[in-house]
XYZ file of C-alpha atoms in Angstrom:
339
model
C -0.423 66.000 -78.546
C 1.133 64.912 -75.253
C 4.370 62.918 -75.423
C 3.476 59.296 -74.489
C 6.905 57.688 -74.885
C 7.289 56.879 -71.160
C 3.855 55.227 -71.114
C 4.576 53.251 -74.279
C 7.893 52.097 -72.869
C 6.231 50.983 -69.620
C 3.577 48.983 -71.458
C 6.184 47.383 -73.711
C 8.410 46.528 -70.730
C 5.503 44.983 -68.812
C 4.272 42.959 -71.782
C 7.755 41.550 -72.373
C 8.657 40.855 -68.764
C 5.394 39.645 -67.251
C 5.431 36.276 -69.072
C 9.001 35.764 -67.831
C 7.874 36.442 -64.259
C 5.069 33.877 -64.520
C 7.398 31.388 -66.191
C 9.923 31.756 -63.374
C 7.332 30.520 -60.877
C 7.165 26.745 -61.011
C 6.375 23.587 -59.075
C 9.312 21.211 -58.648
C 8.389 17.628 -57.798
C 10.399 16.282 -54.869
C 9.069 12.724 -54.587
C 6.005 10.529 -55.051
C 4.888 6.889 -55.323
C 4.070 6.380 -51.653
C 0.843 4.572 -50.594
C -0.729 7.629 -48.967
C -3.044 10.469 -49.948
C -1.421 13.468 -48.280
C -3.728 16.226 -47.032
C -1.937 17.412 -43.892
C 1.038 19.762 -44.290
C 2.785 21.959 -41.736
C 5.904 23.897 -42.754
C 7.744 25.178 -39.707
C 10.729 26.965 -41.284
C 12.982 26.730 -44.334
C 14.331 23.371 -43.151
C 11.616 21.522 -41.214
C 8.196 20.406 -42.445
C 5.789 17.578 -41.638
C 3.171 15.913 -43.859
C 0.409 13.426 -43.011
C -2.106 11.337 -44.887
C -4.034 8.141 -45.371
C -2.996 4.646 -44.278
C -1.456 6.104 -41.133
C 1.509 7.742 -42.868
C 3.548 10.695 -41.613
C 6.650 12.216 -43.235
C 9.197 14.765 -42.045
C 11.952 16.710 -43.778
C 14.787 18.522 -42.019
C 16.539 19.850 -45.121
C 13.878 21.894 -46.886
C 12.234 18.978 -48.673
C 15.308 17.435 -50.306
C 14.800 14.177 -48.402
C 11.918 12.846 -46.314
C 11.710 10.293 -43.536
C 8.476 8.275 -43.745
C 6.715 6.181 -41.166
C 3.427 4.345 -40.829
C 2.310 5.019 -37.275
C 2.141 1.650 -35.521
C -1.376 0.675 -34.529
C -2.938 3.352 -36.746
C -2.325 1.869 -40.186
C -5.931 2.537 -41.269
C -6.126 6.113 -39.945
C -6.729 9.140 -42.190
C -4.353 11.773 -40.816
C -5.843 14.692 -42.717
C -4.169 17.489 -40.770
C -0.944 18.033 -38.877
C 0.469 20.871 -36.752
C 4.239 21.053 -36.261
C 5.976 22.929 -33.448
C 9.540 21.691 -34.014
C 11.428 18.825 -35.643
C 10.558 16.846 -32.512
C 7.007 17.925 -31.648
C 3.889 17.584 -33.820
C 0.177 16.771 -33.540
C -1.823 14.744 -36.068
C -5.589 14.596 -36.452
C -7.481 11.658 -37.957
C -10.768 11.992 -39.834
C -13.306 9.176 -39.764
C -14.148 6.725 -37.002
C -12.624 6.756 -34.510
C -11.836 10.470 -34.375
C -8.255 10.692 -33.119
C -5.574 13.129 -32.008
C -1.992 11.880 -31.589
C 1.117 13.744 -30.433
C 4.845 13.131 -30.672
C 7.635 14.874 -28.757
C 10.494 12.748 -30.045
C 10.397 13.379 -33.782
C 7.870 10.632 -34.496
C 9.663 7.773 -32.779
C 6.598 7.376 -30.571
C 3.066 8.779 -30.618
C 0.706 9.272 -27.698
C -3.058 9.213 -28.120
C -4.518 12.456 -26.761
C -8.108 12.061 -27.954
C -10.212 9.077 -29.043
C -13.898 9.162 -29.960
C -15.712 6.157 -31.409
C -19.001 8.011 -31.984
C -19.401 8.083 -35.794
C -21.005 11.534 -35.580
C -17.543 12.922 -34.844
C -15.761 13.629 -38.119
C -12.772 15.972 -37.906
C -12.104 18.350 -40.829
C -9.233 20.656 -39.875
C -6.952 21.831 -37.088
C -5.201 25.130 -36.371
C -3.377 26.749 -33.471
C -3.414 30.378 -32.391
C -0.120 29.809 -30.532
C 1.887 26.875 -29.184
C -0.636 26.295 -26.386
C -4.048 27.160 -27.798
C -5.534 25.214 -30.695
C -8.807 24.137 -32.292
C -10.174 21.214 -34.283
C -13.187 21.722 -36.531
C -15.629 18.881 -37.168
C -18.799 18.321 -39.148
C -22.047 19.583 -37.564
C -23.790 17.639 -34.810
C -27.332 18.707 -33.861
C -27.114 21.842 -36.024
C -23.823 22.989 -34.458
C -20.357 22.700 -35.950
C -18.127 20.572 -33.765
C -15.292 22.689 -32.390
C -12.737 21.078 -30.098
C -10.287 23.180 -28.108
C -6.958 22.669 -26.342
C -5.179 25.088 -24.047
C -2.208 22.893 -23.164
C -0.448 22.195 -26.473
C -2.759 19.358 -27.436
C -2.420 17.337 -24.246
C -6.165 17.531 -23.566
C -9.149 18.395 -25.776
C -12.749 19.365 -25.010
C -15.689 21.010 -26.752
C -15.287 24.766 -27.127
C -17.695 26.872 -25.082
C -19.181 28.612 -28.111
C -20.116 26.350 -31.034
C -21.074 27.966 -34.363
C -24.505 27.307 -35.861
C -24.809 25.101 -38.955
C -27.548 25.259 -41.567
C -29.223 22.103 -42.953
C -26.931 20.437 -45.486
C -23.951 22.599 -44.518
C -20.576 21.055 -43.638
C -16.831 21.589 -43.870
C -14.381 19.732 -46.120
C -11.533 17.617 -44.740
C -9.532 18.262 -47.894
C -6.463 20.242 -46.832
C -6.800 21.248 -43.196
C -7.392 24.856 -44.238
C -11.165 25.329 -43.977
C -10.311 26.484 -40.431
C -7.811 29.308 -39.887
C -6.764 31.370 -36.898
C -5.257 34.819 -37.236
C -4.312 37.124 -34.359
C -6.794 35.304 -32.134
C -9.658 35.460 -34.648
C -11.176 32.234 -35.987
C -12.327 31.735 -39.585
C -14.347 28.806 -40.934
C -15.502 28.315 -44.525
C -18.205 25.814 -45.420
C -19.912 24.133 -48.322
C -22.684 21.774 -49.308
C -26.147 23.260 -49.634
C -24.763 26.654 -48.664
C -21.359 28.302 -48.685
C -20.487 30.651 -45.845
C -17.707 32.269 -43.856
C -18.087 31.985 -40.081
C -15.966 34.367 -38.030
C -15.288 34.645 -34.310
C -13.351 37.770 -33.364
C -10.843 37.854 -30.513
C -12.480 38.350 -27.095
C -15.915 38.099 -28.709
C -18.532 35.495 -27.920
C -20.576 36.108 -31.069
C -20.095 34.278 -34.361
C -20.627 36.276 -37.556
C -22.130 34.485 -40.562
C -21.667 35.658 -44.165
C -22.850 34.024 -47.372
C -20.609 34.591 -50.376
C -20.873 34.044 -54.153
C -19.096 30.691 -54.427
C -20.515 27.615 -56.148
C -22.665 25.550 -53.773
C -25.808 23.446 -53.569
C -24.378 19.910 -53.817
C -22.490 17.922 -51.200
C -19.347 18.144 -53.354
C -19.488 21.929 -53.818
C -18.555 24.954 -51.775
C -15.640 26.612 -50.015
C -12.721 24.351 -49.166
C -10.058 26.755 -47.925
C -9.387 30.270 -46.682
C -6.144 32.258 -46.469
C -5.711 35.434 -44.429
C -3.646 38.190 -46.018
C -2.714 41.711 -45.005
C -5.744 43.449 -46.491
C -8.061 40.673 -47.670
C -9.075 37.082 -47.219
C -9.056 34.702 -50.181
C -11.486 31.785 -50.289
C -11.263 28.948 -52.820
C -13.240 25.829 -53.591
C -15.482 24.570 -56.359
C -16.775 21.082 -57.094
C -14.332 18.252 -56.390
C -16.433 15.891 -58.508
C -16.037 18.227 -61.491
C -12.601 19.706 -60.899
C -12.252 21.285 -64.357
C -15.273 23.514 -63.795
C -14.049 27.095 -63.436
C -17.288 28.834 -62.476
C -17.104 30.557 -59.096
C -14.130 28.764 -57.531
C -12.590 31.761 -55.758
C -13.794 34.861 -53.946
C -12.143 37.881 -52.319
C -13.280 39.166 -48.936
C -12.278 42.740 -48.154
C -13.417 45.292 -45.609
C -12.237 48.100 -47.883
C -14.964 47.651 -50.470
C -18.627 48.564 -50.566
C -19.242 44.925 -51.464
C -17.715 42.615 -48.888
C -17.267 39.637 -51.221
C -15.924 40.060 -54.751
C -15.478 37.507 -57.506
C -12.116 37.698 -59.318
C -11.881 39.038 -62.848
C -10.287 35.740 -63.825
C -10.212 32.892 -61.319
C -8.173 29.722 -60.847
C -8.440 27.093 -63.578
C -10.741 24.677 -61.781
C -11.445 23.261 -58.337
C -8.990 24.289 -55.599
C -8.788 22.567 -52.213
C -6.239 24.902 -50.603
C -5.054 28.493 -50.734
C -2.055 29.988 -48.932
C -0.922 33.572 -48.348
C 2.650 34.029 -49.613
C 3.405 37.756 -49.209
C 2.011 41.198 -50.033
C -0.764 40.501 -52.590
C 0.488 37.060 -53.612
C -1.445 33.851 -52.891
C -0.892 30.296 -54.084
C -3.788 27.865 -54.541
C -3.853 24.223 -55.536
C -6.153 21.288 -56.150
C -6.633 18.249 -58.336
C -7.015 20.591 -61.336
C -3.556 22.099 -60.822
C -1.854 25.021 -59.101
C -2.599 28.727 -59.589
C -1.139 32.028 -58.418
C -2.369 35.581 -57.961
C -0.142 38.593 -57.366
C -2.910 41.198 -57.112
C -4.871 40.038 -54.088
C -7.029 37.519 -55.911
C -8.289 39.722 -58.770
C -6.562 37.714 -61.487
C -5.080 34.202 -61.402
C -2.612 32.331 -63.602
C -2.211 28.559 -63.788
C 1.413 27.572 -63.260
C 1.194 23.760 -63.089
C -1.297 21.037 -64.038
C -0.155 18.360 -61.584
C -2.710 17.354 -58.933
C -2.137 18.379 -55.299
C -4.376 18.638 -52.227
C -2.589 21.140 -50.007
C 0.019 23.900 -50.074
C 1.682 25.620 -47.107
C 4.255 28.344 -46.485
C 6.784 28.274 -43.664
C 5.599 29.864 -40.421
C 9.105 31.260 -40.034
C 10.704 31.526 -43.451
C 10.006 31.429 -47.187
C 9.744 27.703 -47.964
C 6.507 26.742 -49.749
C 5.605 23.075 -50.174
C 2.741 21.128 -51.732
C 1.421 17.621 -51.061
C -1.065 15.319 -52.745
C -2.044 11.804 -53.754
C 0.461 8.943 -54.036
C 2.658 10.588 -51.417
C 3.396 13.401 -53.861
C 5.519 16.230 -52.418
C 6.733 19.317 -54.254
C 8.283 22.726 -53.731
C 7.090 26.063 -55.102
C 9.976 27.839 -56.811
C 10.130 31.569 -57.499
């Protein structure tokens, strides 16, 4: 009989240490009790981050989340700032969902805001915003005449216009303005995930003029169901969602997209514990997801997930240049992910 002591030791070591590893990962509440539902979050580095939300509120931290400076943007007290893009502690762009559809920009740390886009047509409903670089950015909106609205800027948000190539939308299909992450850019490629009567991933590759459309096995069929967020990793994309009206339902709330498998879309062996409105790539095979049902983590590329906190959040984001990971949610709730 072969000597199995090394194998036994490895299994014993893993079984003893793995719970400690999970336990070490936690969500630390930074502050709450502000009159704003936060859905926009942009973490620039380990010091600077911006958040935005309902009732015209914007917040900024310059010390890694320890303290936050809040403001209600004058003249926009009823605006739903559901996404924000930060370029420095002085420059940021906020996007408002609802009517009117708005884009505002500051270059003085929020002391003043300039209106860069204003549309009173109620058909315009903005869902998410992302930038490929400091100059080139996009805003995704709900479909109009069977085409997703896609606004584009090439001058750091100073001017916006319809993109040349708008993706097709199926009847009853839309995007969710839940966390600003149903639209992602990566190395010039654009990714959109949708929900409603169907749930799809729409992809536009760099220097291509053709959108690719892929259905995936995520819960859909109702206006409250579908894909809410996508994160781009090194070897896969992770998509999360569910049913925000039934956030404890765990059926089909995450899916893995990989080009290295015979099946392009794979359901996890064990998924997040309920509806998730945002997912963020952390490093290697690690992703963090969050929603009103709580926060979950995977360290194996989405195959298995563990719930690490039950507190409700809407969005999570990792620093563009650094390791800081923050979360934001209802009642002005802000938190930090601790490893």
